[in-house]
Amino acid sequence: MSKIKMTTPIVEMDGDEMTRILWKMIKDDLLYPFIDLKTEYYDLGLEHRNATNDQVTVDSANATKKYGVAVKCATITPNAARMSEYDLKEMWKSPNGTIRAILDGTVFRTPIVVKGIEPNVRTWKKPITIARHAYGDVYKNVEIKVPGPGKVELVYTGEDGTEIKELVHNYAGAGVAQGMHNIDKSIESFARSCFNYALDIKQDLWFATKDTISKKYDHTFKDIFQEIYDKEYDARFKEAGIEYFYTLIDDAVARVMKSEGGFIWACKNYDGDVMSDMISSAFGSLAMMTSVLVSPDGYYEYEAAHGTVQRHYYKHLAGEETSTNSVATIFAWTGALRKRGELDGNKELCDFADKLEKATIDTIESGCMTKDLALITTIAKPVVLNSEGFIKAIAKKL
Ligand code: NAP
Ligand code: MG
């Protein structure tokens, strides 16, 4: 059998712990036998990030700007414990944060739906994709613990000295106050990423805020989305047969619960944080969530939504058997391969991505799965496979 050729490389970002182990198995058993795989390799494993003073993360993000498509393995975000575990020179920042800052993207998270892992919400038949704005609001807030009687004001001072002042509250006693911000440029990027991705996957886009209460702050989000939509996307959405739909967040939540799924739900930063946890747990498992960072300039970085599965890695190091779910990492690869194929007009590569996804889903639906899924499946007497056995079973189907 001749292998599928690639013309342009994918940026490959290797990672840490158990997902690094899965990464190699996926390449060896599911990719190399079928594809003449072309990647530009960046080792984002913590040791190499430390050795390069994290330059490798910056380089990998810049390479993504050059080639347009990246696939990333889960990586450790260092904390105090990791400082000593890996003898780090510095507490390096989260690679995802660094990459996102360079690409200025929005993260889209989508559950992988298979028969036998039923969503908790009966009406959901198709996946719901959450798009979370990744800048500002409560995540960049300032807070005051008001000690006693007095007033809190919000003051803007323009460069030319103009002043806008609003009274937040006249306190009769102790309390709290909070100031937060966002910027038009970031909201515009968020809007464009969402519109582009909706066109890309041909699904409706929903957006919701609390603009009836937040008449300036949230209303600005609503207005920016609408202006960009009317000017740049209306015709293209109509042509693609999809819809942009704005509603109040309360209404959105009610509609989501009664929907069939199959759309993108754009959320402000906090809403996206909370709702993505709700969607992923209601769809079944964090190990079945894919994630893609889409930049407003059309660069794509695919990954699994979960972390490095540290607990399983320590078992693996101790020589114990693991049953770690590789589905989201496999789908990160298929997402990147399909996008590469689309951009290069390489139909064979797109077809391969479809076949690998189907083989993965068919394997689970035939009753062969990892332990995390076996615990929640409605399939009677599932066969529980170890990490490697599951990937080998997919390879056999493929
Ligand atoms: P995690 O790696 O997502 O794992 C948390 C738990 O969820 C696991 O212990 C496991 O539960 C279950 N789980 C997650 N993925 C699974 C899979 N593929 N198969 C089976 N079970 C799975 O989160 P964490 O342990 O909090 O974080 C570990 C490291 O990952 C941290 O250093 C963190 O910084 C990093 N992280 C990276 C990313 C990223 O790169 N995108 C995202 C999040 C976290 P059981 O142990 O009960 O089996
Ligand atoms: Mg959260």
Coordinates of C-alpha atoms and ligand atoms in Angstrom, one line a residue:
M1 CA 0.0 0.0 0.0
S2 CA 1.4 3.4 -0.9
K3 CA 1.4 6.0 1.8
I4 CA -0.6 9.3 1.6
K5 CA 1.7 12.2 0.6
M6 CA 1.7 15.6 2.3
T7 CA 2.9 18.8 0.6
T8 CA 3.0 21.2 3.6
P9 CA 4.1 20.2 7.1
I10 CA 1.9 20.4 10.2
V11 CA 3.4 22.1 13.3
E12 CA 3.8 19.3 15.8
M13 CA 4.0 20.3 19.5
D14 CA 4.9 17.4 21.7
G15 CA 4.0 17.5 25.4
D16 CA 4.2 15.8 28.8
E17 CA 3.5 12.8 30.9
M18 CA 0.9 10.2 29.9
T19 CA -0.3 12.2 26.9
R20 CA 3.3 12.2 25.6
I21 CA 3.3 8.4 25.8
L22 CA 0.0 8.2 23.9
W23 CA 1.3 10.7 21.4
K24 CA 4.1 8.3 20.3
M25 CA 1.7 5.3 20.1
I26 CA -0.7 7.3 18.0
K27 CA 2.0 8.3 15.5
D28 CA 3.5 4.8 15.4
D29 CA 0.3 2.8 15.1
L30 CA -2.3 5.1 13.5
L31 CA -0.3 7.6 11.4
Y32 CA 3.1 6.4 10.1
P33 CA 1.7 3.2 8.5
F34 CA -0.7 5.2 6.3
I35 CA 0.8 8.7 5.8
D36 CA 4.1 10.0 4.7
L37 CA 3.8 12.3 7.7
K38 CA 5.4 15.7 7.4
T39 CA 5.7 17.7 10.6
E40 CA 7.9 20.4 11.9
Y41 CA 8.6 19.1 15.4
Y42 CA 8.7 21.3 18.5
D43 CA 9.3 19.6 21.9
L44 CA 7.1 21.4 24.4
G45 CA 7.8 18.8 27.1
L46 CA 8.6 20.7 30.3
E47 CA 12.3 19.6 30.3
H48 CA 12.9 21.1 26.8
R49 CA 10.9 24.3 27.6
N50 CA 13.1 24.7 30.6
A51 CA 16.3 24.1 28.6
T52 CA 15.3 26.7 26.0
N53 CA 14.0 29.2 28.5
D54 CA 10.6 28.6 27.0
Q55 CA 11.8 29.9 23.6
V56 CA 10.5 26.6 22.0
T57 CA 6.9 27.6 22.9
V58 CA 7.3 30.9 21.2
D59 CA 9.0 29.3 18.1
S60 CA 6.2 26.8 17.8
A61 CA 3.5 29.5 17.8
N62 CA 5.4 31.5 15.2
A63 CA 5.7 28.3 13.1
T64 CA 1.9 28.0 13.3
K65 CA 1.7 31.5 11.8
K66 CA 3.9 30.3 9.0
Y67 CA 2.2 27.0 8.2
G68 CA -1.3 27.7 9.4
V69 CA -2.0 24.3 11.2
A70 CA -0.6 22.9 14.4
V71 CA -1.4 19.9 16.6
K72 CA -0.5 20.0 20.3
C73 CA -0.1 17.4 23.0
A74 CA -1.2 18.3 26.5
T75 CA 1.6 20.0 28.5
I76 CA 2.3 20.7 32.2
T77 CA 1.6 24.2 33.4
P78 CA 4.3 24.5 36.1
N79 CA 3.3 25.2 39.8
A80 CA 5.4 25.0 43.0
A81 CA 5.5 21.2 43.0
R82 CA 6.7 21.1 39.4
M83 CA 9.5 23.6 40.2
S84 CA 11.2 21.0 42.3
E85 CA 10.0 17.9 40.4
Y86 CA 11.7 19.2 37.2
D87 CA 14.3 21.4 38.8
L88 CA 13.0 24.4 36.8
K89 CA 14.9 27.7 36.3
E90 CA 11.6 29.6 36.4
M91 CA 7.9 28.9 36.8
W92 CA 7.3 29.0 33.1
K93 CA 3.9 30.3 32.0
S94 CA 1.2 28.1 30.6
P95 CA 2.2 27.1 27.0
N96 CA -1.5 27.5 26.0
G97 CA -1.5 31.0 27.3
T98 CA 1.7 31.9 25.5
I99 CA 0.5 30.4 22.2
R100 CA -2.9 32.1 22.5
A101 CA -1.3 35.5 23.1
I102 CA 0.8 35.1 19.9
L103 CA -2.0 33.8 17.7
D104 CA -4.7 36.0 19.3
G105 CA -7.2 33.2 19.0
T106 CA -10.5 31.8 20.4
V107 CA -10.7 28.3 21.8
F108 CA -13.6 26.1 20.5
R109 CA -14.3 22.9 22.5
T110 CA -16.4 20.1 21.1
P111 CA -17.5 16.8 22.7
I112 CA -17.0 13.6 20.6
V113 CA -20.4 11.9 20.5
V114 CA -20.6 8.1 20.3
K115 CA -23.4 5.6 20.8
G116 CA -23.2 4.0 24.2
I117 CA -21.9 7.2 25.9
E118 CA -25.2 9.0 26.2
P119 CA -25.5 12.7 27.1
N120 CA -27.3 13.5 30.3
V121 CA -29.6 15.8 28.4
R122 CA -31.9 13.5 26.4
T123 CA -32.6 15.9 23.5
W124 CA -28.9 16.3 22.6
K125 CA -28.2 14.3 19.5
K126 CA -25.3 16.3 18.1
P127 CA -22.3 18.0 19.8
I128 CA -22.5 21.5 21.1
T129 CA -19.3 23.5 20.6
I130 CA -18.4 26.2 23.1
A131 CA -16.4 29.2 22.1
R132 CA -14.9 31.1 25.0
H133 CA -13.6 34.6 24.8
A134 CA -10.2 34.4 26.4
Y135 CA -9.6 38.0 27.4
G136 CA -10.6 40.3 30.2
D137 CA -13.8 40.7 32.3
V138 CA -13.6 39.2 35.8
Y139 CA -10.3 37.4 34.9
K140 CA -8.5 40.8 34.7
N141 CA -10.5 42.5 37.5
V142 CA -9.5 44.8 40.3
E143 CA -11.3 44.4 43.6
I144 CA -11.7 46.5 46.8
K145 CA -12.9 45.3 50.1
V146 CA -14.7 48.4 51.3
P147 CA -13.8 48.8 55.0
G148 CA -16.7 51.1 56.0
P149 CA -18.8 54.1 55.1
G150 CA -17.6 56.1 52.1
K151 CA -18.1 56.1 48.3
V152 CA -16.6 54.1 45.4
E153 CA -16.3 55.7 42.0
L154 CA -15.3 54.6 38.5
V155 CA -13.1 57.2 36.8
Y156 CA -11.8 57.4 33.2
T157 CA -9.1 60.0 32.5
G158 CA -8.5 60.4 28.7
E159 CA -5.0 61.3 27.4
D160 CA -6.3 64.8 26.8
G161 CA -7.6 65.1 30.3
T162 CA -11.3 64.5 29.7
E163 CA -12.9 62.8 32.6
I164 CA -15.9 60.4 32.8
K165 CA -17.0 59.6 36.4
E166 CA -19.7 57.2 37.7
L167 CA -20.6 56.6 41.2
V168 CA -20.5 52.9 41.9
H169 CA -22.1 53.1 45.4
N170 CA -22.4 55.2 48.5
Y171 CA -21.5 52.8 51.3
A172 CA -23.3 53.1 54.6
G173 CA -21.1 50.3 55.9
A174 CA -18.5 47.7 54.9
G175 CA -18.9 45.9 51.5
V176 CA -17.1 45.0 48.3
A177 CA -16.5 46.6 44.9
Q178 CA -15.0 45.4 41.6
G179 CA -13.8 47.0 38.4
M180 CA -13.3 45.0 35.2
H181 CA -12.6 45.8 31.6
N182 CA -12.5 44.6 28.0
I183 CA -11.2 46.2 24.7
D184 CA -13.0 46.5 21.4
K185 CA -10.0 45.0 19.5
S186 CA -10.2 41.8 21.5
I187 CA -14.0 41.5 21.1
E188 CA -13.6 42.0 17.4
S189 CA -11.1 39.2 17.1
F190 CA -13.3 37.0 19.1
A191 CA -16.3 37.8 16.8
R192 CA -14.3 37.1 13.6
S193 CA -12.9 33.8 15.0
C194 CA -16.4 32.7 15.8
F195 CA -17.9 33.7 12.4
N196 CA -15.0 32.1 10.5
Y197 CA -15.2 28.9 12.5
A198 CA -19.0 28.7 11.9
L199 CA -18.4 29.0 8.2
D200 CA -15.7 26.5 8.5
I201 CA -17.7 23.7 10.1
K202 CA -21.1 25.0 8.6
Q203 CA -22.9 25.3 11.9
D204 CA -25.2 28.0 13.3
L205 CA -23.5 30.4 15.7
W206 CA -25.3 31.5 18.9
F207 CA -24.1 34.4 21.0
A208 CA -25.6 35.6 24.3
T209 CA -24.9 38.1 27.0
K210 CA -26.8 40.0 29.7
D211 CA -27.2 43.1 27.7
T212 CA -30.6 44.0 29.2
I213 CA -28.9 44.6 32.6
S214 CA -25.4 45.5 31.4
K215 CA -26.5 48.3 29.0
K216 CA -23.0 49.5 28.1
Y217 CA -20.6 46.7 28.8
D218 CA -22.4 43.6 27.5
H219 CA -24.3 45.7 24.9
T220 CA -20.9 46.6 23.4
F221 CA -20.3 42.9 22.8
K222 CA -23.7 42.5 21.2
D223 CA -23.1 45.6 18.9
I224 CA -19.6 44.6 17.8
F225 CA -20.8 41.1 16.9
Q226 CA -23.8 42.5 14.9
E227 CA -21.7 45.2 13.1
I228 CA -19.1 42.7 12.0
Y229 CA -21.7 40.2 11.0
D230 CA -23.7 42.7 8.9
K231 CA -20.7 44.1 7.2
E232 CA -18.5 41.0 6.6
Y233 CA -20.4 37.8 7.1
D234 CA -24.2 38.1 6.3
A235 CA -23.9 37.1 2.7
R236 CA -21.4 34.3 3.4
F237 CA -23.6 32.8 6.1
K238 CA -26.7 32.9 3.8
E239 CA -24.7 31.2 1.1
A240 CA -23.5 28.5 3.5
G241 CA -27.1 28.1 4.8
I242 CA -26.2 28.9 8.4
E243 CA -27.5 31.4 10.8
Y244 CA -26.1 33.9 13.3
F245 CA -28.4 34.3 16.3
Y246 CA -28.1 36.6 19.3
T247 CA -30.2 36.2 22.4
L248 CA -30.2 37.0 26.1
I249 CA -28.0 34.5 28.1
D250 CA -31.0 33.3 30.1
D251 CA -32.9 32.5 27.0
A252 CA -29.8 30.8 25.5
V253 CA -29.5 28.5 28.5
A254 CA -33.1 27.4 28.2
R255 CA -32.8 26.8 24.5
V256 CA -29.6 24.9 24.8
M257 CA -31.3 22.5 27.2
K258 CA -34.1 21.8 24.8
S259 CA -32.0 21.8 21.6
E260 CA -30.7 18.8 19.6
G261 CA -27.2 20.3 19.5
G262 CA -25.2 20.8 16.4
F263 CA -24.3 24.5 16.8
I264 CA -21.6 26.8 18.2
W265 CA -22.3 28.7 21.4
A266 CA -20.1 31.8 21.7
C267 CA -19.7 32.9 25.4
K268 CA -18.1 35.7 27.2
N269 CA -15.0 34.7 29.3
Y270 CA -16.8 33.8 32.5
D271 CA -19.9 32.2 30.8
G272 CA -17.5 30.1 28.7
D273 CA -15.5 28.9 31.7
V274 CA -18.6 27.7 33.5
M275 CA -20.6 26.5 30.5
S276 CA -17.8 24.5 29.0
D277 CA -17.5 22.5 32.2
M278 CA -21.3 21.9 32.1
I279 CA -21.3 20.8 28.5
S280 CA -18.3 18.5 28.8
S281 CA -19.6 16.7 31.9
A282 CA -23.1 16.5 30.5
F283 CA -21.8 15.0 27.3
G284 CA -20.0 12.3 29.3
S285 CA -16.2 12.7 29.8
L286 CA -13.4 15.3 29.7
A287 CA -11.4 12.6 27.8
M288 CA -13.8 13.0 24.9
M289 CA -13.5 16.7 24.4
T290 CA -11.5 18.2 21.6
S291 CA -10.3 21.7 21.4
V292 CA -9.1 24.0 18.6
L293 CA -7.6 27.4 18.8
V294 CA -8.8 29.5 15.8
S295 CA -7.1 32.8 15.2
P296 CA -8.9 35.7 13.5
D297 CA -6.2 35.4 10.7
G298 CA -7.2 31.8 10.1
Y299 CA -4.5 29.8 11.9
Y300 CA -5.5 26.6 13.7
E301 CA -4.1 24.7 16.6
Y302 CA -5.8 21.4 17.6
E303 CA -5.5 19.6 20.9
A304 CA -7.3 17.5 23.5
A305 CA -9.2 19.5 26.2
H306 CA -7.8 17.4 29.1
G307 CA -4.4 17.6 30.7
T308 CA -1.4 15.3 30.9
V309 CA -3.2 12.7 33.0
Q310 CA -0.5 12.8 35.7
R311 CA -2.0 10.1 37.9
H312 CA -1.9 7.6 35.1
Y313 CA 1.6 8.6 34.2
Y314 CA 2.9 7.8 37.7
K315 CA 1.2 4.4 37.5
H316 CA 2.9 3.9 34.1
L317 CA 6.3 4.8 35.6
A318 CA 5.7 2.4 38.4
G319 CA 5.3 -0.4 35.8
E320 CA 1.5 -0.7 36.3
E321 CA -0.9 -1.1 33.5
T322 CA -2.9 2.1 32.4
S323 CA -6.1 2.5 30.6
T324 CA -5.9 6.1 29.4
N325 CA -8.3 7.4 26.8
S326 CA -6.5 8.6 23.7
V327 CA -9.7 9.6 21.7
A328 CA -9.4 13.4 22.2
T329 CA -5.7 13.3 21.2
I330 CA -6.5 11.2 18.2
F331 CA -9.1 13.7 17.2
A332 CA -6.6 16.5 17.6
W333 CA -4.5 14.8 15.0
T334 CA -7.5 14.2 12.7
G335 CA -8.6 17.8 13.0
A336 CA -5.1 19.0 12.0
L337 CA -4.7 16.5 9.2
R338 CA -8.2 17.4 7.8
K339 CA -7.5 21.1 8.0
R340 CA -4.1 20.6 6.3
G341 CA -5.8 18.6 3.6
E342 CA -8.4 21.3 3.0
L343 CA -5.8 24.0 2.8
D344 CA -3.6 22.0 0.4
G345 CA -6.5 20.5 -1.7
N346 CA -5.3 17.1 -0.5
K347 CA -8.5 15.0 -0.6
E348 CA -6.7 11.8 0.4
L349 CA -5.5 13.4 3.6
C350 CA -9.1 14.6 4.4
D351 CA -10.5 11.1 3.7
F352 CA -7.9 9.6 6.0
A353 CA -8.9 11.9 8.8
D354 CA -12.5 10.8 8.3
K355 CA -11.6 7.2 8.3
L356 CA -9.5 7.4 11.4
E357 CA -12.3 9.2 13.3
K358 CA -14.8 6.5 12.1
A359 CA -12.5 3.7 13.1
T360 CA -12.1 5.3 16.6
I361 CA -15.9 5.7 17.1
D362 CA -16.6 2.2 15.6
T363 CA -14.1 0.7 18.1
I364 CA -16.0 2.2 21.0
E365 CA -19.4 1.4 19.6
S366 CA -18.4 -2.2 19.1
G367 CA -17.8 -2.4 22.9
C368 CA -14.0 -2.0 23.1
M369 CA -13.0 1.0 25.2
T370 CA -10.8 2.4 28.0
K371 CA -11.8 2.2 31.6
D372 CA -13.1 5.7 32.0
L373 CA -15.7 5.0 29.3
A374 CA -16.5 1.5 30.5
L375 CA -17.6 3.0 33.8
I376 CA -20.3 5.2 32.1
T377 CA -21.3 3.3 29.0
T378 CA -24.8 1.9 28.3
I379 CA -23.2 -0.9 26.2
A380 CA -23.6 -4.2 28.1
K381 CA -20.4 -6.0 29.0
P382 CA -17.8 -3.6 27.5
V383 CA -14.3 -4.9 26.8
V384 CA -11.9 -2.8 28.8
L385 CA -8.6 -2.3 27.0
N386 CA -5.3 -0.8 28.3
S387 CA -3.8 2.4 26.7
E388 CA -1.9 0.5 24.1
G389 CA -4.6 -2.1 23.4
F390 CA -7.2 0.5 22.6
I391 CA -4.9 2.2 20.0
K392 CA -4.1 -1.2 18.5
A393 CA -7.8 -2.1 18.3
I394 CA -8.4 1.2 16.4
A395 CA -5.4 0.4 14.1
K396 CA -7.0 -3.0 13.3
K397 CA -10.3 -1.4 12.4
L398 CA -8.6 1.2 10.4
Ligands
NAP1 P1 -6.0 16.0 33.7 O1 -4.7 15.6 33.1 O2 -7.1 16.4 32.7 O3 -6.6 14.7 34.5 C1 -7.5 14.8 35.5 C2 -8.2 13.4 35.7 O4 -9.2 13.3 34.7 C3 -7.3 12.2 35.5 O5 -6.6 11.9 36.7 C4 -8.3 11.2 35.1 O6 -9.1 10.7 36.2 C5 -9.2 12.0 34.2 N1 -8.8 12.0 32.8 C6 -8.4 13.1 32.1 N2 -8.0 12.8 30.9 C7 -8.2 11.5 30.8 C8 -8.0 10.5 29.7 N3 -7.5 10.9 28.5 N4 -8.2 9.2 30.0 C9 -8.7 8.8 31.2 N5 -8.9 9.7 32.2 C10 -8.6 11.0 32.0 O7 -5.9 17.1 34.8 P2 -4.8 17.3 36.0 O8 -4.4 16.0 36.5 O9 -5.5 18.3 36.8 O10 -3.6 18.0 35.3 C11 -2.4 17.3 34.9 C12 -1.5 18.2 34.2 O11 -2.1 18.7 33.0 C13 -1.2 19.5 35.0 O12 0.2 19.7 35.1 C14 -1.8 20.6 34.2 O13 -1.1 21.8 34.2 C15 -1.9 20.0 32.8 N6 -3.0 20.5 32.0 C16 -2.7 20.8 30.7 C17 -3.7 21.1 29.8 C18 -3.3 21.4 28.4 O14 -2.2 21.3 28.0 N7 -4.3 21.7 27.5 C19 -5.0 21.2 30.2 C20 -5.3 21.0 31.6 C21 -4.3 20.6 32.4 P3 -8.7 9.4 37.1 O15 -7.3 9.7 37.7 O16 -9.8 9.3 38.1 O17 -8.6 8.2 36.1
MG2 MG -13.7 26.0 34.4

